[in-house]
Every structure is written in C-alpha cells, then in structure tokens.
Amino acid sequence: RIAIALNYCMVFGVYLTTRGLFAQRGSDENIKTAMLCACAAFYPPFVMFSQMTMVESLLTFLFSLLCFFLALYVKKPKAVTLAGVAAIAGYMYFVHMRSIGIILALLLTFLIYEARETENRRHLLYLGLFIIIALLLFVFLKRNAISRVFSLAQKSELDINSYGSQGWKIKDIFSKNGFKDFLTEVTGKVYYLTVATFGTYIFTMCAGVRSLLGTLRTIIKRNPGTFDDEHNNKHITKISPYLYIFVMLCSIAQIMISAIYMHGSDRADSLLYGRYEELIAPVVIVLGLGEMTGLYSQGASRKYFLTMLFTIAGIVASTPIFIAYFKAKQYVRLRGFFVSGIGYFNKYDQFDPT
C-alpha cells in the first residue's frame, strides 16, 4: 500500500515536471498547458502500473524529471544541473538496465548540443564523468542488493535479463528471416506507441526530426540561435529543440532495446510489447499535444491535418497486416498488461488477433 501511494505521488510528479517544461505566456496558456500535462499524467498504462509494485511508475517519473533537468540545463547551463541530469540517468539504469538506451540518447543529444554551443564543450566531458561515477556507484549497489535479496535464486534465472543472454537474439537478427522479423517487430512497437498515445507520438517524432535537421543546419552554417528563434515562434510554448531531439532519440533507443529483448518470443508481445518504451509516453503525449495545438493556433491547419491524415491512414493500413502476421505466427498468448495502451482485456492464453 505504501508503494502504491508512492506511485500515485509519482503520477502527480509527472504532471509537475511536464508542466515545468513549458514557459508560460499568460493565463490562457496556463490553463491550456495544465490540461495538456494532466492528459499526459493520466496516460492509462501509467495509471495501471501505478497500482502495481513494478518499476514502471518510477521509471516514467524519472524520465520526465530527466527531461525537466535537461530543459533547465539548456536554458541556463550550470554544473549543478548537469550533475542532476547525470545522477537521474545513472539512477534510471540502477532501477532497470533497459535505461541504457536513455543514457546513450542523452550522450548523443549533448554531443549535438556541444557541437553547436561551442562555449560549453567542456560540459560534455563533465557529463561523461558524472555518468561514469553514477553508473559505477549504482552498479556496485545493485550487485550488492542482488546478492543479498536473491541469494537463493538460480543463476540461470538471474541471467535471463543479462546482456549475455541477448547474444543469440542479436545473432539471429542478422540472419535473413531474423532480420525480417526484427523489422516487423520494430514497426509493431511504433504502431503500438502511435495508437496508445492517440497519434501524438507521430507529431512528437516529426517535431524531433525537424529539430534535428534545423539544429544540424545551424551547426553547418555556424549560426547559433537562429533555429531556436524560428522554432519557438511557431509554438505556443517555448520548448527547446534539444528536448524534442532527446525524446526522439530515446524513442528509437527504447524501441530497439524492446525489439531485441522480445525477439524470438512465442507470444504476441514480440510484436506489440510496450512496457520497455512506455516510460517516455507521458512526455511524448505532452509534447505531441503541444505541437498539435501550436500548429493549429498558428494557422498551419494544412500541416496539422496532413500529419493527422498520415497517422490515421498508417494505423488503418497497418492493422490488417499485423493481424495477418499474428495468424501466420500462430500466436495464442498475450500478456495484456504489457500492451495495456491498446487493450488490457486479453486473456493470456486466449489471444485472438481479430
């Protein structure tokens, strides 16, 4: 009961941290952003996992907190904020090793940031040192905790989620049939996030691609500041393009990790497994809703409706393809709480793709 109470505190924490991502512009914008952040905080799988003692609620809160600290650092670079970013990222890895994708995305985002903001290039080195220190500390604590709590567990059970146990999956992915299945599984994760976030995932990813291309353009032209001004003038909220880039890279990393981990499974989860990437969902939703609202309020209704039409058409077109894939693989098992973003009602051993 205490753990569940803490989980619900984290739901409120996600609301506060996502709200903190926005720079307010008057009372109307306050009401609008409050509604956007409330929608994100009450993302159904997040609320569902908050009723369990799994780590999903903690990871989701930590990711939103990481995005908040990243936004603070980009706005005003400080060593203390940078240390906070590294500590949160390191602690996420301590909570679950799947967060290695978050750390890689963070380092790549800072690499892009430092390539543009040349006066802060030393901070990339500091971030690397902070993360290494945090990882060493948390790995030591984690091994100590595992040796004490799971001292009677079989080594084979403990090795299921280790890096070494994923080797055969990676080897199979590079085979002809394995690679085809892997591409289908990656596409399935994109499909799941798109449906589970009501299409906001596509808007956030499109904003991430535009932000990345715009940032790279300013790096090549050596004209800092231009893209920030262009980006913020088109949105109701002043959100740094680096945040869009970071979330986009996190999405790619977590989808790849999820697809590798579930590769070769005899469950339908291998295609639609959402647990490993859902920790980014509330931030994706709030950024996507902000993007949608910003596009619409600035008169860019054509771009808005084209993106929405593309999203709906993609979902409608891909659904029968995935159903055919389920039938071809003869999947009959599905853990509903791992795909709760699109349906929790499925019985584990009675999955019917139709």
Tab-separated table of C-alpha atoms in Angstrom:
chain	number	residue	atom	x	y	z
A	1	ARG	CA	0.000	0.000	0.000
A	2	ILE	CA	2.892	2.353	0.740
A	3	ALA	CA	4.448	1.535	-2.642
A	4	ILE	CA	1.158	2.214	-4.443
A	5	ALA	CA	0.769	5.503	-2.551
A	6	LEU	CA	4.268	6.486	-3.701
A	7	ASN	CA	3.339	5.514	-7.252
A	8	TYR	CA	0.423	7.932	-7.219
A	9	CYS	CA	2.738	10.620	-5.885
A	10	MET	CA	4.837	9.948	-8.983
A	11	VAL	CA	1.761	10.438	-11.176
A	12	PHE	CA	1.445	13.900	-9.664
A	13	GLY	CA	5.202	14.308	-10.076
A	14	VAL	CA	4.896	13.630	-13.809
A	15	TYR	CA	2.237	16.334	-14.002
A	16	LEU	CA	4.517	18.826	-12.235
A	17	THR	CA	7.631	18.011	-14.260
A	18	THR	CA	5.848	18.095	-17.629
A	19	ARG	CA	4.203	21.353	-16.585
A	20	GLY	CA	7.663	22.669	-15.798
A	21	LEU	CA	8.785	22.008	-19.372
A	22	PHE	CA	6.624	24.856	-20.600
A	23	ALA	CA	7.378	28.555	-20.467
A	24	GLN	CA	4.076	30.177	-19.545
A	25	ARG	CA	2.571	33.058	-21.556
A	26	GLY	CA	-0.464	34.346	-19.693
A	27	SER	CA	-3.499	32.803	-18.021
A	28	ASP	CA	-4.939	31.211	-21.188
A	29	GLU	CA	-1.701	29.415	-21.833
A	30	ASN	CA	-1.558	28.310	-18.176
A	31	ILE	CA	-4.962	26.646	-18.474
A	32	LYS	CA	-4.059	25.068	-21.804
A	33	THR	CA	-0.738	23.629	-20.648
A	34	ALA	CA	-2.318	22.413	-17.402
A	35	MET	CA	-4.828	20.409	-19.423
A	36	LEU	CA	-2.115	19.030	-21.712
A	37	CYS	CA	0.010	17.906	-18.767
A	38	ALA	CA	-2.989	16.353	-16.994
A	39	CYS	CA	-3.719	14.286	-20.115
A	40	ALA	CA	-0.112	13.119	-20.120
A	41	ALA	CA	-0.014	12.279	-16.393
A	42	PHE	CA	-3.148	10.136	-16.672
A	43	TYR	CA	-1.823	8.048	-19.547
A	44	PRO	CA	-3.782	4.783	-18.957
A	45	PRO	CA	-0.845	2.304	-18.729
A	46	PHE	CA	0.943	4.703	-16.354
A	47	VAL	CA	-2.103	4.784	-14.074
A	48	MET	CA	-2.469	0.992	-14.351
A	49	PHE	CA	1.153	0.310	-13.436
A	50	SER	CA	0.792	2.735	-10.521
A	51	GLN	CA	-1.451	0.105	-8.919
A	52	MET	CA	1.405	-2.426	-9.003
A	53	THR	CA	4.813	-2.660	-7.355
A	54	MET	CA	6.665	-2.874	-10.681
A	55	VAL	CA	9.221	-0.174	-11.513
A	56	GLU	CA	7.274	1.383	-14.417
A	57	SER	CA	5.886	4.308	-12.414
A	58	LEU	CA	9.308	5.147	-11.011
A	59	LEU	CA	10.995	4.992	-14.416
A	60	THR	CA	8.276	7.118	-16.023
A	61	PHE	CA	8.622	9.761	-13.321
A	62	LEU	CA	12.424	9.700	-13.539
A	63	PHE	CA	12.309	10.159	-17.305
A	64	SER	CA	10.014	13.187	-17.038
A	65	LEU	CA	12.287	14.543	-14.296
A	66	LEU	CA	15.315	13.965	-16.541
A	67	CYS	CA	13.630	15.923	-19.349
A	68	PHE	CA	12.883	18.737	-16.900
A	69	PHE	CA	16.520	18.931	-15.744
A	70	LEU	CA	17.704	18.768	-19.356
A	71	ALA	CA	15.446	21.701	-20.231
A	72	LEU	CA	16.811	23.630	-17.230
A	73	TYR	CA	20.380	22.972	-18.306
A	74	VAL	CA	19.803	24.030	-21.910
A	75	LYS	CA	18.132	27.219	-20.696
A	76	LYS	CA	20.946	28.077	-18.283
A	77	PRO	CA	23.973	25.720	-18.256
A	78	LYS	CA	25.212	25.008	-14.725
A	79	ALA	CA	27.409	22.269	-13.321
A	80	VAL	CA	24.843	21.511	-10.598
A	81	THR	CA	22.082	20.975	-13.164
A	82	LEU	CA	24.422	18.839	-15.249
A	83	ALA	CA	25.220	16.695	-12.208
A	84	GLY	CA	21.475	16.304	-11.632
A	85	VAL	CA	21.000	15.109	-15.217
A	86	ALA	CA	23.794	12.538	-14.808
A	87	ALA	CA	22.528	11.363	-11.407
A	88	ILE	CA	18.977	10.821	-12.694
A	89	ALA	CA	20.231	8.964	-15.780
A	90	GLY	CA	22.505	6.789	-13.651
A	91	TYR	CA	19.738	6.026	-11.176
A	92	MET	CA	17.412	5.021	-14.021
A	93	TYR	CA	19.999	2.428	-15.056
A	94	PHE	CA	20.162	1.272	-11.431
A	95	VAL	CA	16.382	0.792	-11.446
A	96	HIS	CA	16.365	-1.157	-14.730
A	97	MET	CA	19.073	-1.921	-17.282
A	98	ARG	CA	16.725	-1.099	-20.165
A	99	SER	CA	17.562	2.549	-19.383
A	100	ILE	CA	20.916	2.135	-21.116
A	101	GLY	CA	19.112	3.462	-24.190
A	102	ILE	CA	18.220	6.646	-22.309
A	103	ILE	CA	21.879	7.179	-21.376
A	104	LEU	CA	23.052	6.675	-24.970
A	105	ALA	CA	20.385	9.084	-26.250
A	106	LEU	CA	21.404	11.631	-23.609
A	107	LEU	CA	25.078	11.475	-24.594
A	108	LEU	CA	24.231	11.828	-28.286
A	109	THR	CA	21.952	14.802	-27.542
A	110	PHE	CA	24.735	16.502	-25.600
A	111	LEU	CA	27.143	15.778	-28.426
A	112	ILE	CA	24.814	17.651	-30.794
A	113	TYR	CA	24.345	20.409	-28.212
A	114	GLU	CA	28.062	20.888	-27.665
A	115	ALA	CA	28.744	20.906	-31.413
A	116	ARG	CA	26.504	23.939	-31.637
A	117	GLU	CA	27.103	25.677	-28.307
A	118	THR	CA	30.884	25.773	-28.622
A	119	GLU	CA	31.447	27.730	-25.396
A	120	ASN	CA	30.137	24.792	-23.316
A	121	ARG	CA	32.072	21.949	-24.917
A	122	ARG	CA	33.797	21.032	-21.658
A	123	HIS	CA	30.401	20.170	-20.218
A	124	LEU	CA	30.179	17.069	-22.430
A	125	LEU	CA	33.306	15.759	-20.712
A	126	TYR	CA	31.834	16.642	-17.321
A	127	LEU	CA	28.607	14.827	-18.193
A	128	GLY	CA	30.549	11.721	-19.195
A	129	LEU	CA	32.492	11.781	-15.921
A	130	PHE	CA	29.332	12.343	-13.859
A	131	ILE	CA	27.545	9.454	-15.597
A	132	ILE	CA	30.535	7.101	-15.189
A	133	ILE	CA	30.730	7.906	-11.478
A	134	ALA	CA	26.969	7.463	-11.073
A	135	LEU	CA	26.972	4.176	-13.009
A	136	LEU	CA	29.884	2.734	-11.017
A	137	LEU	CA	28.175	3.655	-7.758
A	138	PHE	CA	24.783	2.285	-8.773
A	139	VAL	CA	26.214	-0.901	-10.343
A	140	PHE	CA	28.046	-1.593	-7.076
A	141	LEU	CA	24.876	-1.007	-5.054
A	142	LYS	CA	22.790	-3.093	-7.461
A	143	ARG	CA	25.137	-6.087	-7.339
A	144	ASN	CA	25.208	-5.897	-3.573
A	145	ALA	CA	21.404	-5.753	-3.426
A	146	ILE	CA	21.017	-8.696	-5.838
A	147	SER	CA	23.491	-10.816	-3.872
A	148	ARG	CA	21.550	-10.169	-0.663
A	149	VAL	CA	17.940	-10.291	-1.872
A	150	PHE	CA	18.277	-13.047	-4.486
A	151	SER	CA	20.963	-15.127	-2.780
A	152	LEU	CA	18.904	-18.327	-3.177
A	153	ALA	CA	17.883	-17.748	-6.788
A	154	GLN	CA	19.278	-19.920	-9.571
A	155	LYS	CA	21.971	-18.276	-11.719
A	156	SER	CA	20.024	-19.221	-14.857
A	157	GLU	CA	17.064	-17.191	-13.600
A	158	LEU	CA	19.218	-14.162	-12.838
A	159	ASP	CA	20.870	-14.355	-16.271
A	160	ILE	CA	17.581	-14.035	-18.185
A	161	ASN	CA	17.792	-10.228	-18.263
A	162	SER	CA	21.569	-10.001	-18.550
A	163	TYR	CA	23.384	-8.623	-21.609
A	164	GLY	CA	24.954	-12.009	-22.278
A	165	SER	CA	21.568	-13.711	-22.640
A	166	GLN	CA	20.683	-11.403	-25.542
A	167	GLY	CA	23.610	-12.572	-27.682
A	168	TRP	CA	21.761	-15.295	-29.574
A	169	LYS	CA	18.933	-12.871	-30.375
A	170	ILE	CA	21.330	-10.361	-31.912
A	171	LYS	CA	22.963	-13.159	-33.897
A	172	ASP	CA	19.570	-14.316	-35.180
A	173	ILE	CA	18.604	-10.752	-36.163
A	174	PHE	CA	21.456	-10.710	-38.683
A	175	SER	CA	20.055	-13.774	-40.421
A	176	LYS	CA	17.688	-13.307	-43.382
A	177	ASN	CA	14.455	-14.407	-41.695
A	178	GLY	CA	15.508	-12.982	-38.343
A	179	PHE	CA	16.094	-9.537	-39.834
A	180	LYS	CA	12.660	-9.555	-41.496
A	181	ASP	CA	11.036	-10.471	-38.180
A	182	PHE	CA	13.072	-7.799	-36.405
A	183	LEU	CA	11.915	-5.070	-38.804
A	184	THR	CA	8.324	-6.202	-38.288
A	185	GLU	CA	8.809	-6.120	-34.511
A	186	VAL	CA	10.268	-2.596	-34.637
A	187	THR	CA	7.334	-1.474	-36.792
A	188	GLY	CA	4.972	-3.068	-34.277
A	189	LYS	CA	6.453	-1.005	-31.437
A	190	VAL	CA	5.979	2.181	-33.484
A	191	TYR	CA	2.395	1.109	-34.210
A	192	TYR	CA	1.770	0.451	-30.528
A	193	LEU	CA	3.115	3.816	-29.355
A	194	THR	CA	1.172	5.620	-32.072
A	195	VAL	CA	-2.132	4.005	-31.109
A	196	ALA	CA	-1.501	4.116	-27.350
A	197	THR	CA	-0.682	7.850	-27.407
A	198	PHE	CA	-3.637	8.665	-29.698
A	199	GLY	CA	-1.364	9.724	-32.544
A	200	THR	CA	0.625	12.282	-30.543
A	201	TYR	CA	3.710	10.084	-30.949
A	202	ILE	CA	3.869	10.913	-34.676
A	203	PHE	CA	3.617	14.656	-34.002
A	204	THR	CA	6.417	14.480	-31.432
A	205	MET	CA	8.655	12.444	-33.736
A	206	CYS	CA	8.019	14.832	-36.647
A	207	ALA	CA	8.974	17.730	-34.367
A	208	GLY	CA	12.079	15.794	-33.338
A	209	VAL	CA	13.152	15.266	-36.945
A	210	ARG	CA	12.579	18.941	-37.778
A	211	SER	CA	14.507	19.988	-34.666
A	212	LEU	CA	17.417	17.701	-35.516
A	213	LEU	CA	17.609	18.879	-39.124
A	214	GLY	CA	17.300	22.521	-38.082
A	215	THR	CA	20.000	22.152	-35.441
A	216	LEU	CA	22.367	20.384	-37.844
A	217	ARG	CA	21.742	23.150	-40.375
A	218	THR	CA	22.744	25.841	-37.869
A	219	ILE	CA	25.848	23.815	-36.922
A	220	ILE	CA	26.913	23.625	-40.558
A	221	LYS	CA	26.172	27.318	-41.136
A	222	ARG	CA	27.686	28.225	-37.752
A	223	ASN	CA	24.729	30.485	-36.973
A	224	PRO	CA	23.711	29.701	-33.357
A	225	GLY	CA	20.404	30.977	-32.070
A	226	THR	CA	18.588	31.185	-35.408
A	227	PHE	CA	16.778	27.866	-35.193
A	228	ASP	CA	15.772	28.389	-31.564
A	229	ASP	CA	14.047	31.624	-32.538
A	230	GLU	CA	12.337	30.060	-35.558
A	231	HIS	CA	11.269	27.017	-33.544
A	232	ASN	CA	9.833	28.935	-30.590
A	233	ASN	CA	7.988	31.476	-32.713
A	234	LYS	CA	5.948	28.672	-34.284
A	235	HIS	CA	4.760	27.175	-30.991
A	236	ILE	CA	2.510	28.212	-28.141
A	237	THR	CA	5.250	27.145	-25.750
A	238	LYS	CA	8.985	27.766	-25.722
A	239	ILE	CA	10.355	24.259	-25.646
A	240	SER	CA	13.968	23.782	-26.641
A	241	PRO	CA	14.513	21.803	-29.867
A	242	TYR	CA	17.095	19.766	-27.933
A	243	LEU	CA	14.287	18.281	-25.859
A	244	TYR	CA	12.488	17.108	-28.996
A	245	ILE	CA	15.754	15.632	-30.263
A	246	PHE	CA	16.383	13.854	-26.960
A	247	VAL	CA	12.880	12.359	-26.798
A	248	MET	CA	13.104	11.222	-30.409
A	249	LEU	CA	16.467	9.511	-29.780
A	250	CYS	CA	15.104	7.917	-26.599
A	251	SER	CA	12.164	6.567	-28.566
A	252	ILE	CA	14.470	4.993	-31.149
A	253	ALA	CA	16.747	3.520	-28.472
A	254	GLN	CA	13.946	2.064	-26.338
A	255	ILE	CA	12.121	0.596	-29.334
A	256	MET	CA	15.335	-1.104	-30.478
A	257	ILE	CA	16.005	-2.483	-26.988
A	258	SER	CA	12.416	-3.712	-26.686
A	259	ALA	CA	12.531	-5.353	-30.119
A	260	ILE	CA	15.823	-7.118	-29.326
A	261	TYR	CA	14.633	-8.273	-25.902
A	262	MET	CA	11.363	-9.730	-27.240
A	263	HIS	CA	12.865	-11.140	-30.443
A	264	GLY	CA	12.121	-14.829	-30.810
A	265	SER	CA	9.287	-14.837	-28.284
A	266	ASP	CA	6.357	-17.192	-28.843
A	267	ARG	CA	3.932	-14.539	-27.586
A	268	ALA	CA	2.232	-11.728	-29.483
A	269	ASP	CA	4.234	-9.453	-27.168
A	270	SER	CA	7.171	-9.864	-29.544
A	271	LEU	CA	5.350	-7.511	-31.909
A	272	LEU	CA	3.401	-5.190	-29.595
A	273	TYR	CA	5.439	-5.258	-26.378
A	274	GLY	CA	5.045	-1.758	-24.981
A	275	ARG	CA	6.455	-1.916	-21.468
A	276	TYR	CA	10.052	-1.015	-22.322
A	277	GLU	CA	9.237	2.117	-24.304
A	278	GLU	CA	6.186	3.368	-22.409
A	279	LEU	CA	8.278	5.251	-19.880
A	280	ILE	CA	8.611	8.052	-22.464
A	281	ALA	CA	4.877	8.133	-23.258
A	282	PRO	CA	3.707	10.985	-20.936
A	283	VAL	CA	6.432	13.316	-22.230
A	284	VAL	CA	5.660	12.233	-25.804
A	285	ILE	CA	1.971	12.994	-25.251
A	286	VAL	CA	2.516	16.432	-23.761
A	287	LEU	CA	4.995	17.424	-26.488
A	288	GLY	CA	2.748	15.988	-29.184
A	289	LEU	CA	-0.336	17.776	-27.873
A	290	GLY	CA	1.656	20.987	-27.598
A	291	GLU	CA	2.868	20.517	-31.165
A	292	MET	CA	-0.660	19.864	-32.418
A	293	THR	CA	-2.085	22.864	-30.569
A	294	GLY	CA	0.765	25.096	-31.700
A	295	LEU	CA	0.391	24.128	-35.339
A	296	TYR	CA	-3.337	24.687	-35.242
A	297	SER	CA	-3.230	28.023	-33.404
A	298	GLN	CA	-0.632	29.434	-35.800
A	299	GLY	CA	-2.837	28.817	-38.821
A	300	ALA	CA	-0.851	25.834	-40.095
A	301	SER	CA	-4.045	23.782	-40.346
A	302	ARG	CA	-2.945	22.136	-43.593
A	303	LYS	CA	0.202	20.712	-41.988
A	304	TYR	CA	-1.818	19.659	-38.942
A	305	PHE	CA	-4.439	17.784	-40.928
A	306	LEU	CA	-1.893	16.229	-43.297
A	307	THR	CA	0.035	14.816	-40.320
A	308	MET	CA	-3.172	13.575	-38.717
A	309	LEU	CA	-4.349	12.060	-42.005
A	310	PHE	CA	-0.992	10.317	-42.439
A	311	THR	CA	-1.211	8.939	-38.876
A	312	ILE	CA	-4.762	7.620	-39.263
A	313	ALA	CA	-4.026	6.165	-42.712
A	314	GLY	CA	-0.915	4.435	-41.347
A	315	ILE	CA	-2.847	2.865	-38.470
A	316	VAL	CA	-5.712	1.705	-40.689
A	317	ALA	CA	-3.387	0.292	-43.347
A	318	SER	CA	-1.016	-1.492	-40.959
A	319	THR	CA	-3.638	-3.085	-38.681
A	320	PRO	CA	-4.688	-5.873	-41.117
A	321	ILE	CA	-1.017	-6.503	-41.911
A	322	PHE	CA	-0.256	-7.098	-38.241
A	323	ILE	CA	-3.330	-9.312	-37.871
A	324	ALA	CA	-2.101	-11.433	-40.782
A	325	TYR	CA	1.350	-11.602	-39.145
A	326	PHE	CA	-0.218	-12.797	-35.861
A	327	LYS	CA	-2.111	-15.525	-37.692
A	328	ALA	CA	0.950	-16.607	-39.688
A	329	LYS	CA	2.991	-16.922	-36.481
A	330	GLN	CA	0.033	-18.657	-34.770
A	331	TYR	CA	0.277	-16.543	-31.654
A	332	VAL	CA	-2.252	-17.549	-28.995
A	333	ARG	CA	-0.678	-15.914	-25.928
A	334	LEU	CA	-0.537	-12.263	-24.961
A	335	ARG	CA	0.107	-10.567	-21.626
A	336	GLY	CA	-2.477	-7.808	-21.649
A	337	PHE	CA	-0.755	-5.579	-19.095
A	338	PHE	CA	2.299	-5.306	-21.389
A	339	VAL	CA	0.138	-3.798	-24.138
A	340	SER	CA	-2.354	-2.015	-21.906
A	341	GLY	CA	-2.159	1.086	-24.076
A	342	ILE	CA	-4.395	-0.613	-26.642
A	343	GLY	CA	-6.138	-3.354	-24.686
A	344	TYR	CA	-5.871	-4.908	-21.255
A	345	PHE	CA	-8.838	-7.235	-21.749
A	346	ASN	CA	-6.999	-10.076	-23.493
A	347	LYS	CA	-6.659	-13.340	-21.608
A	348	TYR	CA	-3.099	-14.622	-21.517
A	349	ASP	CA	-3.642	-17.911	-23.354
A	350	GLN	CA	-6.709	-16.982	-25.437
A	351	PHE	CA	-5.418	-14.239	-27.715
A	352	ASP	CA	-7.474	-13.725	-30.877
A	353	PRO	CA	-5.877	-11.151	-33.246
A	354	THR	CA	-9.228	-10.494	-34.947
